[in-house]
Tab-separated table of C-alpha atoms and ligand atoms in Angstrom:
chain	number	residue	atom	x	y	z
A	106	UNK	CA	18.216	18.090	-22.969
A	107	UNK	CA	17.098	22.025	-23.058
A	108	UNK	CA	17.353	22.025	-19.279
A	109	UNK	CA	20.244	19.774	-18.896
A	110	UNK	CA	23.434	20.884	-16.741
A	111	UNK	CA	27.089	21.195	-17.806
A	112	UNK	CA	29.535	19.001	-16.920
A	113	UNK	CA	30.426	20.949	-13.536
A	114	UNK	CA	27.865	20.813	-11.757
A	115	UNK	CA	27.170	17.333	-12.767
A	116	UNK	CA	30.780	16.517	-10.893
A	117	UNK	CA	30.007	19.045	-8.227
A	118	UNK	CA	26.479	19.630	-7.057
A	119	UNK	CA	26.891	22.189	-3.601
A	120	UNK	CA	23.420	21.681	-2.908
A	121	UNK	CA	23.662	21.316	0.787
A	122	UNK	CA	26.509	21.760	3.377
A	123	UNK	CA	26.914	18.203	4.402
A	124	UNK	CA	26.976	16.937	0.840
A	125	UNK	CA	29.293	18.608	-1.987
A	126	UNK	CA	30.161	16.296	-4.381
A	127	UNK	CA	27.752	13.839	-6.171
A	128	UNK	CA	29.906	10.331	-6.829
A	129	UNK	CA	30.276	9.126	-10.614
A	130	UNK	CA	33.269	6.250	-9.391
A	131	UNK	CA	31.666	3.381	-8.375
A	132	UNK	CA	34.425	2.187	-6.253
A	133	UNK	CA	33.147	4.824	-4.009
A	134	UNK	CA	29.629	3.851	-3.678
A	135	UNK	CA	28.300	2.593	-0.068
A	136	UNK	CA	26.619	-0.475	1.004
A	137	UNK	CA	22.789	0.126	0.986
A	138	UNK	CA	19.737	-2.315	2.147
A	139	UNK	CA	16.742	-2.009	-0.431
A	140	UNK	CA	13.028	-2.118	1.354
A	141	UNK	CA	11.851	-5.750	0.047
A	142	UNK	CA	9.362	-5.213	-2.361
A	143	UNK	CA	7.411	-8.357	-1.509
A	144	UNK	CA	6.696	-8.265	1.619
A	145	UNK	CA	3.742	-6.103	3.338
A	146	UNK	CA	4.329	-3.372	6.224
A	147	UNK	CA	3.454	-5.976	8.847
A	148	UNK	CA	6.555	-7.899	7.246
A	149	UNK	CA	4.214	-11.033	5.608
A	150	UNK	CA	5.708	-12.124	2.925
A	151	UNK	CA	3.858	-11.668	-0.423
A	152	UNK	CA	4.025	-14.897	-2.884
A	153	UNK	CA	1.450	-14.757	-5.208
A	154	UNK	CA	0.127	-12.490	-7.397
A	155	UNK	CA	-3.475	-11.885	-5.686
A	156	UNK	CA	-1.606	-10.891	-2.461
A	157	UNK	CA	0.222	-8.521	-4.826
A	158	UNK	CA	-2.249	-7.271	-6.383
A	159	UNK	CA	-4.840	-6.694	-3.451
A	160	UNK	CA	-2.808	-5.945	-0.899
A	161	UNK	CA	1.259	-4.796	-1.567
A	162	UNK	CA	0.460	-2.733	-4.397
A	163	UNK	CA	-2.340	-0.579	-2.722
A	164	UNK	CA	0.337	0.111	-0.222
A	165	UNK	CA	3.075	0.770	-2.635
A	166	UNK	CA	0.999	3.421	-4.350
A	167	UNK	CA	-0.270	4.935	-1.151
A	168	UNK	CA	3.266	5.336	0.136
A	169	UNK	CA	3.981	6.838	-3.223
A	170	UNK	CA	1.261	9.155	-2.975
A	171	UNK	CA	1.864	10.061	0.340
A	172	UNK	CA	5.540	10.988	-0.056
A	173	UNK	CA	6.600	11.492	-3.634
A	174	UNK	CA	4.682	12.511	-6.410
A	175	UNK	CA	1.539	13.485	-4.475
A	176	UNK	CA	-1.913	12.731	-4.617
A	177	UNK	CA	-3.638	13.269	-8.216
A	178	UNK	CA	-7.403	14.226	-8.732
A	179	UNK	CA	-9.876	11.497	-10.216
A	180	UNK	CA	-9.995	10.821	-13.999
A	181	UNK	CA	-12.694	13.867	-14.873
A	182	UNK	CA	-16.232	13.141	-15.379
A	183	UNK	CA	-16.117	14.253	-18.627
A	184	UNK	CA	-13.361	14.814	-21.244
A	185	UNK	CA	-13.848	17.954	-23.724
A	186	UNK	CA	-12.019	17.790	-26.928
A	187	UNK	CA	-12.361	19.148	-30.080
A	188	UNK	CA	-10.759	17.830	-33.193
A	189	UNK	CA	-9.105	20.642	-35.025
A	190	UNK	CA	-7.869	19.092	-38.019
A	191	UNK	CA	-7.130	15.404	-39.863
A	192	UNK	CA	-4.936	15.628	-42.799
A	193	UNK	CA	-4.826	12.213	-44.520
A	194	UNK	CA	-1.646	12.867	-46.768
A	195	UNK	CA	0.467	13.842	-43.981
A	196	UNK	CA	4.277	13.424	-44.056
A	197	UNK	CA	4.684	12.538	-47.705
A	198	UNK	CA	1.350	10.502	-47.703
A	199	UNK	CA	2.881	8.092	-45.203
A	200	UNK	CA	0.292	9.109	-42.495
A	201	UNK	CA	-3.203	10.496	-41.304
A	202	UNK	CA	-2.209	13.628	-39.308
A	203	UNK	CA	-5.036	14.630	-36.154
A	204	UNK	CA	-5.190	17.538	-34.368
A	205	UNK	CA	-6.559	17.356	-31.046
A	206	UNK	CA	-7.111	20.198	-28.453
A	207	UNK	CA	-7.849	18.903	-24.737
A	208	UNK	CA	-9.780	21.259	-23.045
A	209	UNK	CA	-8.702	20.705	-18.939
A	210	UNK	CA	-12.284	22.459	-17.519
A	211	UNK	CA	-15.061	24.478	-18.835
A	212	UNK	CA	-13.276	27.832	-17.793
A	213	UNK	CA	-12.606	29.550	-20.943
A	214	UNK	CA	-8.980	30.928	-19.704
A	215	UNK	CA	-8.406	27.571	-18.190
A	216	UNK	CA	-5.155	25.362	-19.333
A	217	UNK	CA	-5.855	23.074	-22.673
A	218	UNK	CA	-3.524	20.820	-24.386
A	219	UNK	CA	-2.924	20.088	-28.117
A	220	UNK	CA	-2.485	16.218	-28.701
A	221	UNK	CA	-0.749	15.693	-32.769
A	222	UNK	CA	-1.323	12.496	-33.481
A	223	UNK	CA	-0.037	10.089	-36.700
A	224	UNK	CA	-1.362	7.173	-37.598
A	225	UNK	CA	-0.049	4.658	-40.390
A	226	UNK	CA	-1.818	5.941	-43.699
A	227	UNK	CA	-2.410	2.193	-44.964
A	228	UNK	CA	-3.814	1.105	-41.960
A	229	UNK	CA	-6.568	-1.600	-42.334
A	230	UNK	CA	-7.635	-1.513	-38.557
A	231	UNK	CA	-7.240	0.834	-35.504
A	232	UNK	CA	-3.446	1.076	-34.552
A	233	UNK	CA	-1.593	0.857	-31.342
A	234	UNK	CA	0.081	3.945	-30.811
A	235	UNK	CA	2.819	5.226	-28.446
A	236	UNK	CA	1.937	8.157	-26.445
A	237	UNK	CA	4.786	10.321	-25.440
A	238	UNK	CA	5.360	13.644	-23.395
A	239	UNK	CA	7.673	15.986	-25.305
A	240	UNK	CA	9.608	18.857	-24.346
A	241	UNK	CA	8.649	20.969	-27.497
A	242	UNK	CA	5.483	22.190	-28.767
A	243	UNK	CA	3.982	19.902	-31.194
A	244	UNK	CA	5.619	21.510	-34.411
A	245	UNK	CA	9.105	20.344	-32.890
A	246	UNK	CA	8.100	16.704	-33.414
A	247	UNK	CA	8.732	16.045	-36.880
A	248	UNK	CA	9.606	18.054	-40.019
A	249	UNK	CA	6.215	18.978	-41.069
A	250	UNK	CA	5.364	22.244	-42.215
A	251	UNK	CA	1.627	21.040	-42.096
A	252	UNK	CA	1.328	21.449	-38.101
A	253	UNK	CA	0.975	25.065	-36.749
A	254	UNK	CA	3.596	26.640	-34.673
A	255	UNK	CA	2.829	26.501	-30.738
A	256	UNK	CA	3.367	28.987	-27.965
A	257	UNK	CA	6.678	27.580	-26.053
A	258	UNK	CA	7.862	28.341	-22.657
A	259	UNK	CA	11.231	29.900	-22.971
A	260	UNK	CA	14.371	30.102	-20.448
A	261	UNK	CA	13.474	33.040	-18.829
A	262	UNK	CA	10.245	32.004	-18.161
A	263	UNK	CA	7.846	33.562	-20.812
A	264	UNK	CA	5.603	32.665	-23.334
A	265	UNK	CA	6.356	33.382	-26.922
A	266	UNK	CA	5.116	32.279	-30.251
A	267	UNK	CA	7.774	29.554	-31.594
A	268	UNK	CA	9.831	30.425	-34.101
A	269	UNK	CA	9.704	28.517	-37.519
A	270	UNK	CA	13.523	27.141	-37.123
A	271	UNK	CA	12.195	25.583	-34.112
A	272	UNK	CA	9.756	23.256	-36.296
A	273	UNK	CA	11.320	19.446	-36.185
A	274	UNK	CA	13.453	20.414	-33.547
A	275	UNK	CA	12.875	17.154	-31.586
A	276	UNK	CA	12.530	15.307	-34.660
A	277	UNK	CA	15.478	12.834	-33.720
A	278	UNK	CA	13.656	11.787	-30.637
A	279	UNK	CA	10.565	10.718	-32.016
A	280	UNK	CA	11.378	8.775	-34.964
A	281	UNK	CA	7.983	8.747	-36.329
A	282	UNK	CA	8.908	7.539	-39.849
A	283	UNK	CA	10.373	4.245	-38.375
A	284	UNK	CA	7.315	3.825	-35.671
A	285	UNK	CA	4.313	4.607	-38.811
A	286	UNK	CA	6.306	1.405	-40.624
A	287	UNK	CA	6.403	-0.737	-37.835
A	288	UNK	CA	2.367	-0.094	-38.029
A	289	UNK	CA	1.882	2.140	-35.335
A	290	UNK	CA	0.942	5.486	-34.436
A	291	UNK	CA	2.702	7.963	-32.462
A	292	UNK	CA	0.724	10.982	-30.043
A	293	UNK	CA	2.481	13.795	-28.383
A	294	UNK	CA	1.210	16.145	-25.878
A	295	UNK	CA	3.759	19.091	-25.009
A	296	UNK	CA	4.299	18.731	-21.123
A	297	UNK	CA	4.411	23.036	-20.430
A	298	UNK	CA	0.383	22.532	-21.813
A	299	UNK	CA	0.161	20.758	-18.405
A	300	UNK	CA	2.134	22.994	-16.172
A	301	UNK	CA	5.024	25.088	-17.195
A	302	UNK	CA	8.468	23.639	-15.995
A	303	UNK	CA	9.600	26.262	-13.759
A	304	UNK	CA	9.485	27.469	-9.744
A	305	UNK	CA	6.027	29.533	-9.623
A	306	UNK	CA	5.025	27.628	-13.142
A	307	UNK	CA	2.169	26.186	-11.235
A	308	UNK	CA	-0.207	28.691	-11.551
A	309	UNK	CA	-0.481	28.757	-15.671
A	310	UNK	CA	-0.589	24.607	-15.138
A	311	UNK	CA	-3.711	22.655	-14.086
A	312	UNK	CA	-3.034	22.371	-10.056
A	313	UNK	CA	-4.724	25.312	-9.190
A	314	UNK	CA	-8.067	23.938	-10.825
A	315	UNK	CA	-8.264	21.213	-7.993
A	316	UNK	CA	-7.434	24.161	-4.921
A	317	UNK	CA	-9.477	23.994	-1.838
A	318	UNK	CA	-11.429	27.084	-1.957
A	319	UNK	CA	-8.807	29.848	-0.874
A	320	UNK	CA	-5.780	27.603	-1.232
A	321	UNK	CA	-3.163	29.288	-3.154
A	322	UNK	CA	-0.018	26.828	-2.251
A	323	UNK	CA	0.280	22.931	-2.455
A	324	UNK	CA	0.202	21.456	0.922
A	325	UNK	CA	2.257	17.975	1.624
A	326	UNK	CA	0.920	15.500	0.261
A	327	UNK	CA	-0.460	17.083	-2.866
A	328	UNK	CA	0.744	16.761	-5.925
A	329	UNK	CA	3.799	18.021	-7.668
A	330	UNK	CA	4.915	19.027	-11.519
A	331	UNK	CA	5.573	15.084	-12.573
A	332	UNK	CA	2.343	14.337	-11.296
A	333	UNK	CA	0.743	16.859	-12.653
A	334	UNK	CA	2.417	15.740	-16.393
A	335	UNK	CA	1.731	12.512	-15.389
A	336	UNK	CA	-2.326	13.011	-14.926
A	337	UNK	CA	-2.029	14.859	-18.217
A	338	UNK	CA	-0.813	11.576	-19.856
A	339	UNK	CA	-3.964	10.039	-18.640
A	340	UNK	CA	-6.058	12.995	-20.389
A	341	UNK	CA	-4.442	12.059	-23.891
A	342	UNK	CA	-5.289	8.168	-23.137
A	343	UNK	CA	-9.012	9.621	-22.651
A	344	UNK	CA	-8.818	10.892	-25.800
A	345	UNK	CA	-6.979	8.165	-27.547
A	346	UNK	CA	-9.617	5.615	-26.483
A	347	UNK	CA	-12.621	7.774	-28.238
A	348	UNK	CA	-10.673	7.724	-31.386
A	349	UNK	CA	-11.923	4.968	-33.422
A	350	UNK	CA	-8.445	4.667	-35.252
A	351	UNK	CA	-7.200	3.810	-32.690
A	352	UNK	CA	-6.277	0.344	-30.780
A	353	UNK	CA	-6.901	1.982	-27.592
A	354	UNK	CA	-6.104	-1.890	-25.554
A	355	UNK	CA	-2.411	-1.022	-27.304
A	356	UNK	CA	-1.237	2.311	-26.043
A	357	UNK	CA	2.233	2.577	-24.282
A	358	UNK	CA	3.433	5.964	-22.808
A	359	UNK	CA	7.385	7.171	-23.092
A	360	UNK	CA	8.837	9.963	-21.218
A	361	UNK	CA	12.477	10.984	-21.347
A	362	UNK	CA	14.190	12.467	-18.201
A	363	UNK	CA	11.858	14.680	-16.143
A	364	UNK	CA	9.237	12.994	-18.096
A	365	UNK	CA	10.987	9.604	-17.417
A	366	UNK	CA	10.057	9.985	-13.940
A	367	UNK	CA	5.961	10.841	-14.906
A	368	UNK	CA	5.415	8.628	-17.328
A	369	UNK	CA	6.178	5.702	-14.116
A	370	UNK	CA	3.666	7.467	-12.137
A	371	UNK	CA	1.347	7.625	-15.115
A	372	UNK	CA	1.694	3.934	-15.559
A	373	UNK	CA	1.413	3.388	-11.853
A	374	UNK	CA	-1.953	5.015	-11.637
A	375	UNK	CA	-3.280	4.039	-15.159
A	376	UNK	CA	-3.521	0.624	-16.214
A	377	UNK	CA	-4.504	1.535	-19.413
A	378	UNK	CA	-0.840	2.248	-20.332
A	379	UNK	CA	-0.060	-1.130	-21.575
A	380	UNK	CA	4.017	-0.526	-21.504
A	381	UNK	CA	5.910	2.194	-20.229
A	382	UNK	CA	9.317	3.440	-21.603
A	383	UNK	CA	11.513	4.728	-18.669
A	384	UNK	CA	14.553	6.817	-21.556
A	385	UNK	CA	17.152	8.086	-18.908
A	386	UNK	CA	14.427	8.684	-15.970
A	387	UNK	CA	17.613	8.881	-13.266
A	388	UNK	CA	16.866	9.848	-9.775
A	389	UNK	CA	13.472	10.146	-8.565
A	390	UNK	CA	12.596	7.920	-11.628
A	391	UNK	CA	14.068	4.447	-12.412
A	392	UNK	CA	17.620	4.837	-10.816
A	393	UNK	CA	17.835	3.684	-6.588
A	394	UNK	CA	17.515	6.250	-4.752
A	395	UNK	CA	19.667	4.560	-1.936
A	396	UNK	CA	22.488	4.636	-4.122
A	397	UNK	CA	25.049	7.616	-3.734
A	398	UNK	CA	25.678	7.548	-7.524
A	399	UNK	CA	25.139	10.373	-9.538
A	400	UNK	CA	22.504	12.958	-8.984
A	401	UNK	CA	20.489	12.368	-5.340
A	402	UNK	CA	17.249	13.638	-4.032
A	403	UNK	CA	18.707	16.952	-2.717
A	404	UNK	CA	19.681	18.025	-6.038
A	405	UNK	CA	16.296	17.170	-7.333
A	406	UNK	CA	14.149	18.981	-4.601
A	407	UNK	CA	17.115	22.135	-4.754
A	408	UNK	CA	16.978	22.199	-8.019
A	409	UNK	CA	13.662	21.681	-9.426
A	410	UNK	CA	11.218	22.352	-5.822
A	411	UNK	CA	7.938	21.937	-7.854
A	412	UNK	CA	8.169	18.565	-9.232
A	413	UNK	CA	7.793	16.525	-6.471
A	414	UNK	CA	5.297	16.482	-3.078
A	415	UNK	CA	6.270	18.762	-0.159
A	416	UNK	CA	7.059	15.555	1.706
A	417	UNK	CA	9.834	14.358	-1.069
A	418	UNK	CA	11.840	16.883	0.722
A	419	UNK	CA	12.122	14.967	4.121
A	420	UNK	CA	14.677	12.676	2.369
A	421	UNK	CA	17.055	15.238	2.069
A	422	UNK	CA	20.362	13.560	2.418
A	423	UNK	CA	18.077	10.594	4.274
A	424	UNK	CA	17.908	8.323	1.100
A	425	UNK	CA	17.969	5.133	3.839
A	426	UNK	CA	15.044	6.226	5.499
A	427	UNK	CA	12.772	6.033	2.355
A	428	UNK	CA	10.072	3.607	2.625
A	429	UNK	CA	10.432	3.083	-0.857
A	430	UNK	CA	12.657	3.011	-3.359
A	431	UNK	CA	12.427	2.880	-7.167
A	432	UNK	CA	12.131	-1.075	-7.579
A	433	UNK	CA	8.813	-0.531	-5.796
A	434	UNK	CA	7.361	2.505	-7.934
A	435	UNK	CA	9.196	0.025	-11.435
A	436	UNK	CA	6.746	-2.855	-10.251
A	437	UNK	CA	3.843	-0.755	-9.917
A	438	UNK	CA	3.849	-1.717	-13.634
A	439	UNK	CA	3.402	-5.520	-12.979
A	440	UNK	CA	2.454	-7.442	-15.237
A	441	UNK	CA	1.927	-4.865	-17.896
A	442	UNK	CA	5.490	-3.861	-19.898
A	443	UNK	CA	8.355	-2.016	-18.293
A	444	UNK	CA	11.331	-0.950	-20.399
A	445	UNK	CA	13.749	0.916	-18.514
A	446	UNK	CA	16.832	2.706	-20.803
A	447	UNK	CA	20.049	4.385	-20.010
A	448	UNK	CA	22.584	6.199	-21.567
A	449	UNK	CA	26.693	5.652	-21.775
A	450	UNK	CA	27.262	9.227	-21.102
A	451	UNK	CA	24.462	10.230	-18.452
A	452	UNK	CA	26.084	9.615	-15.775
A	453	UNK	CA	24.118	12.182	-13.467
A	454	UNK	CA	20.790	9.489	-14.093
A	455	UNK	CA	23.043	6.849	-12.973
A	456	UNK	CA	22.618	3.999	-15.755
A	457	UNK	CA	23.818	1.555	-12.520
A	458	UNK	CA	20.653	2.645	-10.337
A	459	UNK	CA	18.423	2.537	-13.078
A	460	UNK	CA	19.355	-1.082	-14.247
A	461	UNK	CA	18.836	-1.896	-10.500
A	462	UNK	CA	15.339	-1.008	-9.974
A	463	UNK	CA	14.266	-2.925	-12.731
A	464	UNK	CA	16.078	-6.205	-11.868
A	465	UNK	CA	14.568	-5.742	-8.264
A	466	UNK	CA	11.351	-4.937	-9.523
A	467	UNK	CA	11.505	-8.142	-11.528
A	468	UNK	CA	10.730	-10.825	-8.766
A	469	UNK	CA	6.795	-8.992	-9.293
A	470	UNK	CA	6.485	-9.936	-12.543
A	471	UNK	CA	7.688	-13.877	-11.650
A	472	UNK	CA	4.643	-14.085	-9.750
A	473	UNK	CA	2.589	-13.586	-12.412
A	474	UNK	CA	4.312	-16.177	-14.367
A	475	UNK	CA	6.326	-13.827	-16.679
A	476	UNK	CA	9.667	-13.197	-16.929
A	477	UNK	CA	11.229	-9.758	-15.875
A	478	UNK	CA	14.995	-8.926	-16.933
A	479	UNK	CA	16.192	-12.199	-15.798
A	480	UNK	CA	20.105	-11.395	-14.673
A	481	UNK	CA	21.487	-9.091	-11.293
A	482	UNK	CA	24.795	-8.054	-14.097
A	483	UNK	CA	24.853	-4.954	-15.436
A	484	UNK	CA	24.893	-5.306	-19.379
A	485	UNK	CA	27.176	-4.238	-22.194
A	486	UNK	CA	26.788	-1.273	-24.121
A	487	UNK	CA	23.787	-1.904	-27.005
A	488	UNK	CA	22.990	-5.504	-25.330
A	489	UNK	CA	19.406	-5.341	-24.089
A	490	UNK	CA	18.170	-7.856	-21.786
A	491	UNK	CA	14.764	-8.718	-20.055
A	492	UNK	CA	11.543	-9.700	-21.178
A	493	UNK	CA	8.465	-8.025	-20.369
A	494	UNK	CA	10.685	-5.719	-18.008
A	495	UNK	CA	13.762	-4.752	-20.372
A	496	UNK	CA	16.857	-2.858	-20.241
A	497	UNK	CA	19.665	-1.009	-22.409
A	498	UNK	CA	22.397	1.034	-21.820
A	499	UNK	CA	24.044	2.375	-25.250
A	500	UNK	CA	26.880	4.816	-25.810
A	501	UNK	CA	25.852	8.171	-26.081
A	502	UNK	CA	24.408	11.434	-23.765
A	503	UNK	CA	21.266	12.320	-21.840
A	504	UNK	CA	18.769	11.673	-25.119
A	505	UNK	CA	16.292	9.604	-27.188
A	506	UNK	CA	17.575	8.080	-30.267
A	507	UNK	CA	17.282	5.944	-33.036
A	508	UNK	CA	19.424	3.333	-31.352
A	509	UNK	CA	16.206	3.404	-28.469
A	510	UNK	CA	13.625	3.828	-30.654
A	511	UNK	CA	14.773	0.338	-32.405
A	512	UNK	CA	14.974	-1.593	-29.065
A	513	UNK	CA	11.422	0.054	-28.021
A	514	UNK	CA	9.680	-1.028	-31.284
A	515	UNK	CA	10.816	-4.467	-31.108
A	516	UNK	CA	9.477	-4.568	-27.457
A	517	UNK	CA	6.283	-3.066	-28.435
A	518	UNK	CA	5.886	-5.898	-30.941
A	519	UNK	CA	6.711	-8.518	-28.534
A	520	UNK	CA	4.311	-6.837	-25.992
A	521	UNK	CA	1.393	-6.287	-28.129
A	522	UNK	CA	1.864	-9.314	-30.103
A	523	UNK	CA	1.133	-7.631	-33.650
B	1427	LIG	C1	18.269	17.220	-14.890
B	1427	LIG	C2	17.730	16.602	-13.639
B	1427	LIG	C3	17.382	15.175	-13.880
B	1427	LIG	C4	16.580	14.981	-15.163
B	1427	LIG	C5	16.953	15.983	-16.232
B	1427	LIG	C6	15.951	16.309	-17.319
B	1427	LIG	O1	18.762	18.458	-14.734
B	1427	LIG	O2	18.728	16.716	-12.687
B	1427	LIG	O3	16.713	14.643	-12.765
B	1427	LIG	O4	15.226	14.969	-14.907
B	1427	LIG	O5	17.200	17.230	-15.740
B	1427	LIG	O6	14.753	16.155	-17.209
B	1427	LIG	O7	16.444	16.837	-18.271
């Protein structure tokens, strides 16, 4: 991960006075009570999956809203793209390459996003494809000389043309050779298109284009970076269902990491997302917040202050006052496809936690007569369990691989029958 921390401050995160150390031994973890997930405010139990639907859910979302990822604007009125180029002999004639640019409002100096999209060069009918967030501009995707070199974000915070070495740099995470044979298409957007990934990145991203007139700073309760990536996500699946290649009832969204943790909200708000892939989402994400394991909320909001709501930052060391916790944002998903993933070696995302929201998420899916990851026990390494919710943990670090890749193309298949 380009942001990713060492080793040290993984053990020893001295975010906050009270709390020094962040706990990787789970002999050490405390006794927590999860909020039930079915059962409203008042306390009624919810046992079907009309009650659910109409009434739990709204309230999961709104609390979700309300105190983590902020409130995100409508879907826009209109969407303005502009194809810039299709190149049918793409990737050793394998697949048709598109070019999309995004356009986020009519302001000419306004943020726009490029969307690369490849789609199986034999296809007979419009293909599913898996949208994904990446970290790189679109050039760092695969090894193909054919797609110009973006403007990146660097460390220090400025934006500079990419360099050439930097083309395919991300090429191990997207595996689009092995996704264009399984019959689908892949489509990246690069997240710092959306909002750059830094403190005082907001105003080169798309938040200030939904301001109250003279507002310069989010208030609580608006939204934060991962929503704003998030509602981004949702832009590409405007675009994806106007492209008539395209199965557009058969798009699933992956996010790694930071982008974990949008691509839930983007499936939480977006039920045109028919799966999401949760790849080492950790805290604030998939992993239980509840659970002193790994990285906690403090870190998060010390760390990284823009990606969530103002109002995230209440739980400060008060993970047991949550109203929520990440079962309830996993279920949002219900029935659609959930596959949660976790890594050997990321301990900081807490491969316990994450496991556990899914399994506790699960009961939703039951009550729509599908089966969610079926077990409370923590599987082996490279043993994936569940059914329309799923989970691995394989050996390895904090990345996407061709290990997950296999596991999320045989899930796609199962979840889009074809
Ligand atoms: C870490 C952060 C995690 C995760 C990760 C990433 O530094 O603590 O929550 O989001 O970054 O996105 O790489």
């Amino acid at each position: 991960m380009r942001k990713s921390i060492g080793l040290l401050l993984t053990l020893c995160w001295c975010a906050s006075a009270q709390k020094t150390e962040a706990i990787t031994d789970e002999a050490k973890v405390p006794a927590y009570t999860l909020p039930a997930v079915l059962a409203l405010k008042s306390g009624q139990p919810v046992t079907d999956a009309k009650s659910w639907t109409t009434k739990r859910r709204p309230e999961i979302l709104a609390i979700y809203e309300a105190e983590v990822y902020g409130k995100s604007p409508a879907r826009p009125p209109k969407l303005n793209y502009e194809v810039k180029s299709v190149e049918k002999q793409a990737l050793g004639g394998k697949a048709t390459r598109k070019i999309v640019t995004i356009f986020f409002s009519d302001k000419p100096d306004a943020p726009k996003m490029d969307l690369l999209l490849y789609l199986p060069a034999a296809a007979a009918k419009p293909a599913p494809v898996i949208l994904g967030l990446s970290f790189g501009g679109i050039h760092t995707v695969a090894n193909d000389p054919g797609v110009p070199l973006a403007e990146q974000w660097t460390r220090d915070n400025r934006k500079q043309p990419s360099a050439e070495k930097s083309r395919g740099g991300e090429a191990s995470r997207w595996q689009v050779e092995k996704i264009l044979a399984a019959g689908y298409g892949l489509a990246t957007v690069y997240y710092e298109q959306i909002e750059p990934d830094f403190a005082g990145g907001m105003k080169y991203g798309i938040r200030p284009l939904f301001f109250k007139p003279g507002q310069t700073e989010p208030e609580p309760g608006d939204w934060g970076a991962v929503a704003a990536w998030a509602w981004g996500a949702s832009r590409a699946m405007d675009y994806l269902e106007k492209d008539k290649d395209v199965d557009a009832r058969r798009v699933g969204l992956i996010g790694h990491s930071r982008l974990g943790k949008a691509a839930i909200w983007a499936g939480a708000q977006d039920a045109r997302f028919t799966f999401i892939i949760s790849n080492e989402s950790g805290e604030g994400g998939a992993a239980i917040s509840r659970r002193d394991y790994g990285e906690r909320t403090t870190a998060l909001n010390t760390r990284f202050p823009h990606w969530f709501d103002g109002n995230y930052k209440k739980y400060n060391d008060r993970e047991n006052e949550m109203p929520f916790d990440s079962h309830m944002a996993l279920a949002l998903m219900a029935p659609r496809g959930l596959y949660v993933a976790s890594a050997e070696g990321d301990q900081w995302s807490d491969p316990k936690g994450e496991f556990l929201g899914a399994a506790n998420a699960s009961p939703v899916w039951e009550l729509f007569g599908k089966k969610g990851i079926g077990t409370m026990t923590m599987p082996d390494l490279h043993e994936p369990v569940g059914d329309s919710v799923r989970y691995h943990i394989r050996a390895g670090k904090h990345d996407v691989t061709e290990y997950d890749w296999e596991q999320y193309l045989k899930f796609a298949k199962a979840q889009w029958g074809r």
